[in-house]
């Protein structure tokens, strides 16, 4: 719904299914964050915010994306622990 956040991870930044999802998200007033590789692609153009892993090697970029995803997960878990 409007105001929610959509986060994508794509090394190329041009994955058609993710571009289509972001176009829908933007049309429905979601805040969009694209985590992309060094080529950036279409997602970087249309995202509200972009996190660039400045490497075009798919394996290294994906490893970095997974590390960031794990940090985000732990951040959400720690916020929940603080609320308890």
mmCIF file with all atom_site columns, C-alpha atoms in Angstrom:
data_model
loop_
_atom_site.group_PDB
_atom_site.id
_atom_site.type_symbol
_atom_site.label_atom_id
_atom_site.label_alt_id
_atom_site.label_comp_id
_atom_site.label_asym_id
_atom_site.label_entity_id
_atom_site.label_seq_id
_atom_site.pdbx_PDB_ins_code
_atom_site.Cartn_x
_atom_site.Cartn_y
_atom_site.Cartn_z
_atom_site.occupancy
_atom_site.B_iso_or_equiv
_atom_site.pdbx_formal_charge
_atom_site.auth_seq_id
_atom_site.auth_comp_id
_atom_site.auth_asym_id
_atom_site.auth_atom_id
_atom_site.pdbx_PDB_model_num
ATOM 1  C CA . UNK A 1 1  ? 0.000  0.000   0.000   1.00 0.00 ? 1  UNK A CA 1
ATOM 2  C CA . UNK A 1 2  ? 1.070  3.621   -0.329  1.00 0.00 ? 2  UNK A CA 1
ATOM 3  C CA . UNK A 1 3  ? 3.992  4.456   1.939   1.00 0.00 ? 3  UNK A CA 1
ATOM 4  C CA . UNK A 1 4  ? 5.354  0.909   2.057   1.00 0.00 ? 4  UNK A CA 1
ATOM 5  C CA . UNK A 1 5  ? 8.897  0.132   0.920   1.00 0.00 ? 5  UNK A CA 1
ATOM 6  C CA . UNK A 1 6  ? 9.828  -2.118  -2.000  1.00 0.00 ? 6  UNK A CA 1
ATOM 7  C CA . UNK A 1 7  ? 13.441 -3.354  -2.056  1.00 0.00 ? 7  UNK A CA 1
ATOM 8  C CA . UNK A 1 8  ? 14.994 -5.175  -5.005  1.00 0.00 ? 8  UNK A CA 1
ATOM 9  C CA . UNK A 1 9  ? 18.381 -6.784  -5.558  1.00 0.00 ? 9  UNK A CA 1
ATOM 10 C CA . UNK A 1 10 ? 19.623 -7.124  -9.139  1.00 0.00 ? 10 UNK A CA 1
ATOM 11 C CA . UNK A 1 11 ? 23.233 -7.136  -10.308 1.00 0.00 ? 11 UNK A CA 1
ATOM 12 C CA . UNK A 1 12 ? 22.301 -5.986  -13.824 1.00 0.00 ? 12 UNK A CA 1
ATOM 13 C CA . UNK A 1 13 ? 19.669 -3.563  -12.585 1.00 0.00 ? 13 UNK A CA 1
ATOM 14 C CA . UNK A 1 14 ? 17.609 -4.484  -15.625 1.00 0.00 ? 14 UNK A CA 1
ATOM 15 C CA . UNK A 1 15 ? 15.767 -7.667  -14.620 1.00 0.00 ? 15 UNK A CA 1
ATOM 16 C CA . UNK A 1 16 ? 12.450 -7.290  -16.481 1.00 0.00 ? 16 UNK A CA 1
ATOM 17 C CA . UNK A 1 17 ? 10.307 -8.725  -13.671 1.00 0.00 ? 17 UNK A CA 1
ATOM 18 C CA . UNK A 1 18 ? 11.853 -6.341  -11.112 1.00 0.00 ? 18 UNK A CA 1
ATOM 19 C CA . UNK A 1 19 ? 11.558 -3.327  -13.423 1.00 0.00 ? 19 UNK A CA 1
ATOM 20 C CA . UNK A 1 20 ? 7.871  -4.165  -13.901 1.00 0.00 ? 20 UNK A CA 1
ATOM 21 C CA . UNK A 1 21 ? 7.422  -4.528  -10.126 1.00 0.00 ? 21 UNK A CA 1
ATOM 22 C CA . UNK A 1 22 ? 9.086  -1.144  -9.522  1.00 0.00 ? 22 UNK A CA 1
ATOM 23 C CA . UNK A 1 23 ? 6.927  0.529   -12.161 1.00 0.00 ? 23 UNK A CA 1
ATOM 24 C CA . UNK A 1 24 ? 3.862  -0.826  -10.330 1.00 0.00 ? 24 UNK A CA 1
ATOM 25 C CA . UNK A 1 25 ? 5.306  0.232   -6.961  1.00 0.00 ? 25 UNK A CA 1
ATOM 26 C CA . UNK A 1 26 ? 5.984  3.782   -8.145  1.00 0.00 ? 26 UNK A CA 1
ATOM 27 C CA . UNK A 1 27 ? 2.476  4.029   -9.634  1.00 0.00 ? 27 UNK A CA 1
ATOM 28 C CA . UNK A 1 28 ? 1.073  2.960   -6.245  1.00 0.00 ? 28 UNK A CA 1
ATOM 29 C CA . UNK A 1 29 ? 3.161  5.407   -4.166  1.00 0.00 ? 29 UNK A CA 1
ATOM 30 C CA . UNK A 1 30 ? 5.585  2.926   -2.639  1.00 0.00 ? 30 UNK A CA 1
ATOM 31 C CA . UNK A 1 31 ? 9.093  4.054   -1.708  1.00 0.00 ? 31 UNK A CA 1
ATOM 32 C CA . UNK A 1 32 ? 11.513 2.041   -3.831  1.00 0.00 ? 32 UNK A CA 1
ATOM 33 C CA . UNK A 1 33 ? 15.086 1.018   -3.066  1.00 0.00 ? 33 UNK A CA 1
ATOM 34 C CA . UNK A 1 34 ? 17.200 -0.735  -5.696  1.00 0.00 ? 34 UNK A CA 1
ATOM 35 C CA . UNK A 1 35 ? 20.362 -2.610  -4.760  1.00 0.00 ? 35 UNK A CA 1
ATOM 36 C CA . UNK A 1 36 ? 22.243 -2.974  -8.058  1.00 0.00 ? 36 UNK A CA 1
ATOM 37 C CA . UNK A 1 37 ? 25.640 -3.808  -9.520  1.00 0.00 ? 37 UNK A CA 1
ATOM 38 C CA . UNK A 1 38 ? 28.055 -1.505  -11.301 1.00 0.00 ? 38 UNK A CA 1
ATOM 39 C CA . UNK A 1 39 ? 26.024 -1.236  -14.518 1.00 0.00 ? 39 UNK A CA 1
ATOM 40 C CA . UNK A 1 40 ? 23.114 0.187   -12.485 1.00 0.00 ? 40 UNK A CA 1
ATOM 41 C CA . UNK A 1 41 ? 20.476 -0.379  -15.187 1.00 0.00 ? 41 UNK A CA 1
ATOM 42 C CA . UNK A 1 42 ? 16.836 0.695   -15.385 1.00 0.00 ? 42 UNK A CA 1
ATOM 43 C CA . UNK A 1 43 ? 16.128 0.041   -11.694 1.00 0.00 ? 43 UNK A CA 1
ATOM 44 C CA . UNK A 1 44 ? 18.641 2.709   -10.670 1.00 0.00 ? 44 UNK A CA 1
ATOM 45 C CA . UNK A 1 45 ? 16.872 5.198   -12.948 1.00 0.00 ? 45 UNK A CA 1
ATOM 46 C CA . UNK A 1 46 ? 13.410 4.663   -11.472 1.00 0.00 ? 46 UNK A CA 1
ATOM 47 C CA . UNK A 1 47 ? 14.194 3.900   -7.815  1.00 0.00 ? 47 UNK A CA 1
ATOM 48 C CA . UNK A 1 48 ? 13.608 6.413   -5.042  1.00 0.00 ? 48 UNK A CA 1
ATOM 49 C CA . UNK A 1 49 ? 17.041 5.422   -3.665  1.00 0.00 ? 49 UNK A CA 1
ATOM 50 C CA . UNK A 1 50 ? 19.802 3.273   -5.108  1.00 0.00 ? 50 UNK A CA 1
ATOM 51 C CA . UNK A 1 51 ? 22.513 1.248   -3.387  1.00 0.00 ? 51 UNK A CA 1
ATOM 52 C CA . UNK A 1 52 ? 25.288 0.511   -5.894  1.00 0.00 ? 52 UNK A CA 1
ATOM 53 C CA . UNK A 1 53 ? 27.701 -2.378  -5.481  1.00 0.00 ? 53 UNK A CA 1
ATOM 54 C CA . UNK A 1 54 ? 30.270 -0.914  -7.872  1.00 0.00 ? 54 UNK A CA 1
ATOM 55 C CA . UNK A 1 55 ? 31.344 -4.201  -9.431  1.00 0.00 ? 55 UNK A CA 1
ATOM 56 C CA . UNK A 1 56 ? 30.118 -5.895  -12.605 1.00 0.00 ? 56 UNK A CA 1
ATOM 57 C CA . UNK A 1 57 ? 31.213 -9.403  -11.523 1.00 0.00 ? 57 UNK A CA 1
ATOM 58 C CA . UNK A 1 58 ? 27.967 -11.170 -10.674 1.00 0.00 ? 58 UNK A CA 1
ATOM 59 C CA . UNK A 1 59 ? 29.381 -13.385 -7.922  1.00 0.00 ? 59 UNK A CA 1
ATOM 60 C CA . UNK A 1 60 ? 31.069 -10.575 -6.006  1.00 0.00 ? 60 UNK A CA 1
ATOM 61 C CA . UNK A 1 61 ? 28.089 -8.227  -6.391  1.00 0.00 ? 61 UNK A CA 1
ATOM 62 C CA . UNK A 1 62 ? 25.657 -10.935 -5.223  1.00 0.00 ? 62 UNK A CA 1
ATOM 63 C CA . UNK A 1 63 ? 27.865 -11.706 -2.214  1.00 0.00 ? 63 UNK A CA 1
ATOM 64 C CA . UNK A 1 64 ? 27.791 -8.024  -1.231  1.00 0.00 ? 64 UNK A CA 1
ATOM 65 C CA . UNK A 1 65 ? 24.025 -7.857  -1.723  1.00 0.00 ? 65 UNK A CA 1
ATOM 66 C CA . UNK A 1 66 ? 23.533 -10.868 0.540   1.00 0.00 ? 66 UNK A CA 1
ATOM 67 C CA . UNK A 1 67 ? 25.738 -9.308  3.226   1.00 0.00 ? 67 UNK A CA 1
ATOM 68 C CA . UNK A 1 68 ? 23.653 -6.134  3.145   1.00 0.00 ? 68 UNK A CA 1
ATOM 69 C CA . UNK A 1 69 ? 20.434 -8.180  3.217   1.00 0.00 ? 69 UNK A CA 1
ATOM 70 C CA . UNK A 1 70 ? 21.665 -10.029 6.322   1.00 0.00 ? 70 UNK A CA 1
ATOM 71 C CA . UNK A 1 71 ? 22.532 -6.730  8.031   1.00 0.00 ? 71 UNK A CA 1
ATOM 72 C CA . UNK A 1 72 ? 19.029 -5.421  7.286   1.00 0.00 ? 72 UNK A CA 1
ATOM 73 C CA . UNK A 1 73 ? 17.464 -8.574  8.735   1.00 0.00 ? 73 UNK A CA 1
ATOM 74 C CA . UNK A 1 74 ? 19.490 -8.266  11.929  1.00 0.00 ? 74 UNK A CA 1
ATOM 75 C CA . UNK A 1 75 ? 18.635 -4.567  12.195  1.00 0.00 ? 75 UNK A CA 1
ATOM 76 C CA . UNK A 1 76 ? 14.913 -5.406  12.048  1.00 0.00 ? 76 UNK A CA 1
ATOM 77 C CA . UNK A 1 77 ? 15.340 -8.150  14.657  1.00 0.00 ? 77 UNK A CA 1
ATOM 78 C CA . UNK A 1 78 ? 17.200 -5.791  16.987  1.00 0.00 ? 78 UNK A CA 1
ATOM 79 C CA . UNK A 1 79 ? 14.508 -3.126  16.647  1.00 0.00 ? 79 UNK A CA 1
ATOM 80 C CA . UNK A 1 80 ? 11.921 -5.723  17.700  1.00 0.00 ? 80 UNK A CA 1
ATOM 81 C CA . UNK A 1 81 ? 14.093 -6.689  20.696  1.00 0.00 ? 81 UNK A CA 1
ATOM 82 C CA . UNK A 1 82 ? 14.259 -3.043  21.787  1.00 0.00 ? 82 UNK A CA 1
ATOM 83 C CA . UNK A 1 83 ? 10.455 -2.805  21.705  1.00 0.00 ? 83 UNK A CA 1
ATOM 84 C CA . UNK A 1 84 ? 10.015 -5.836  23.988  1.00 0.00 ? 84 UNK A CA 1
#
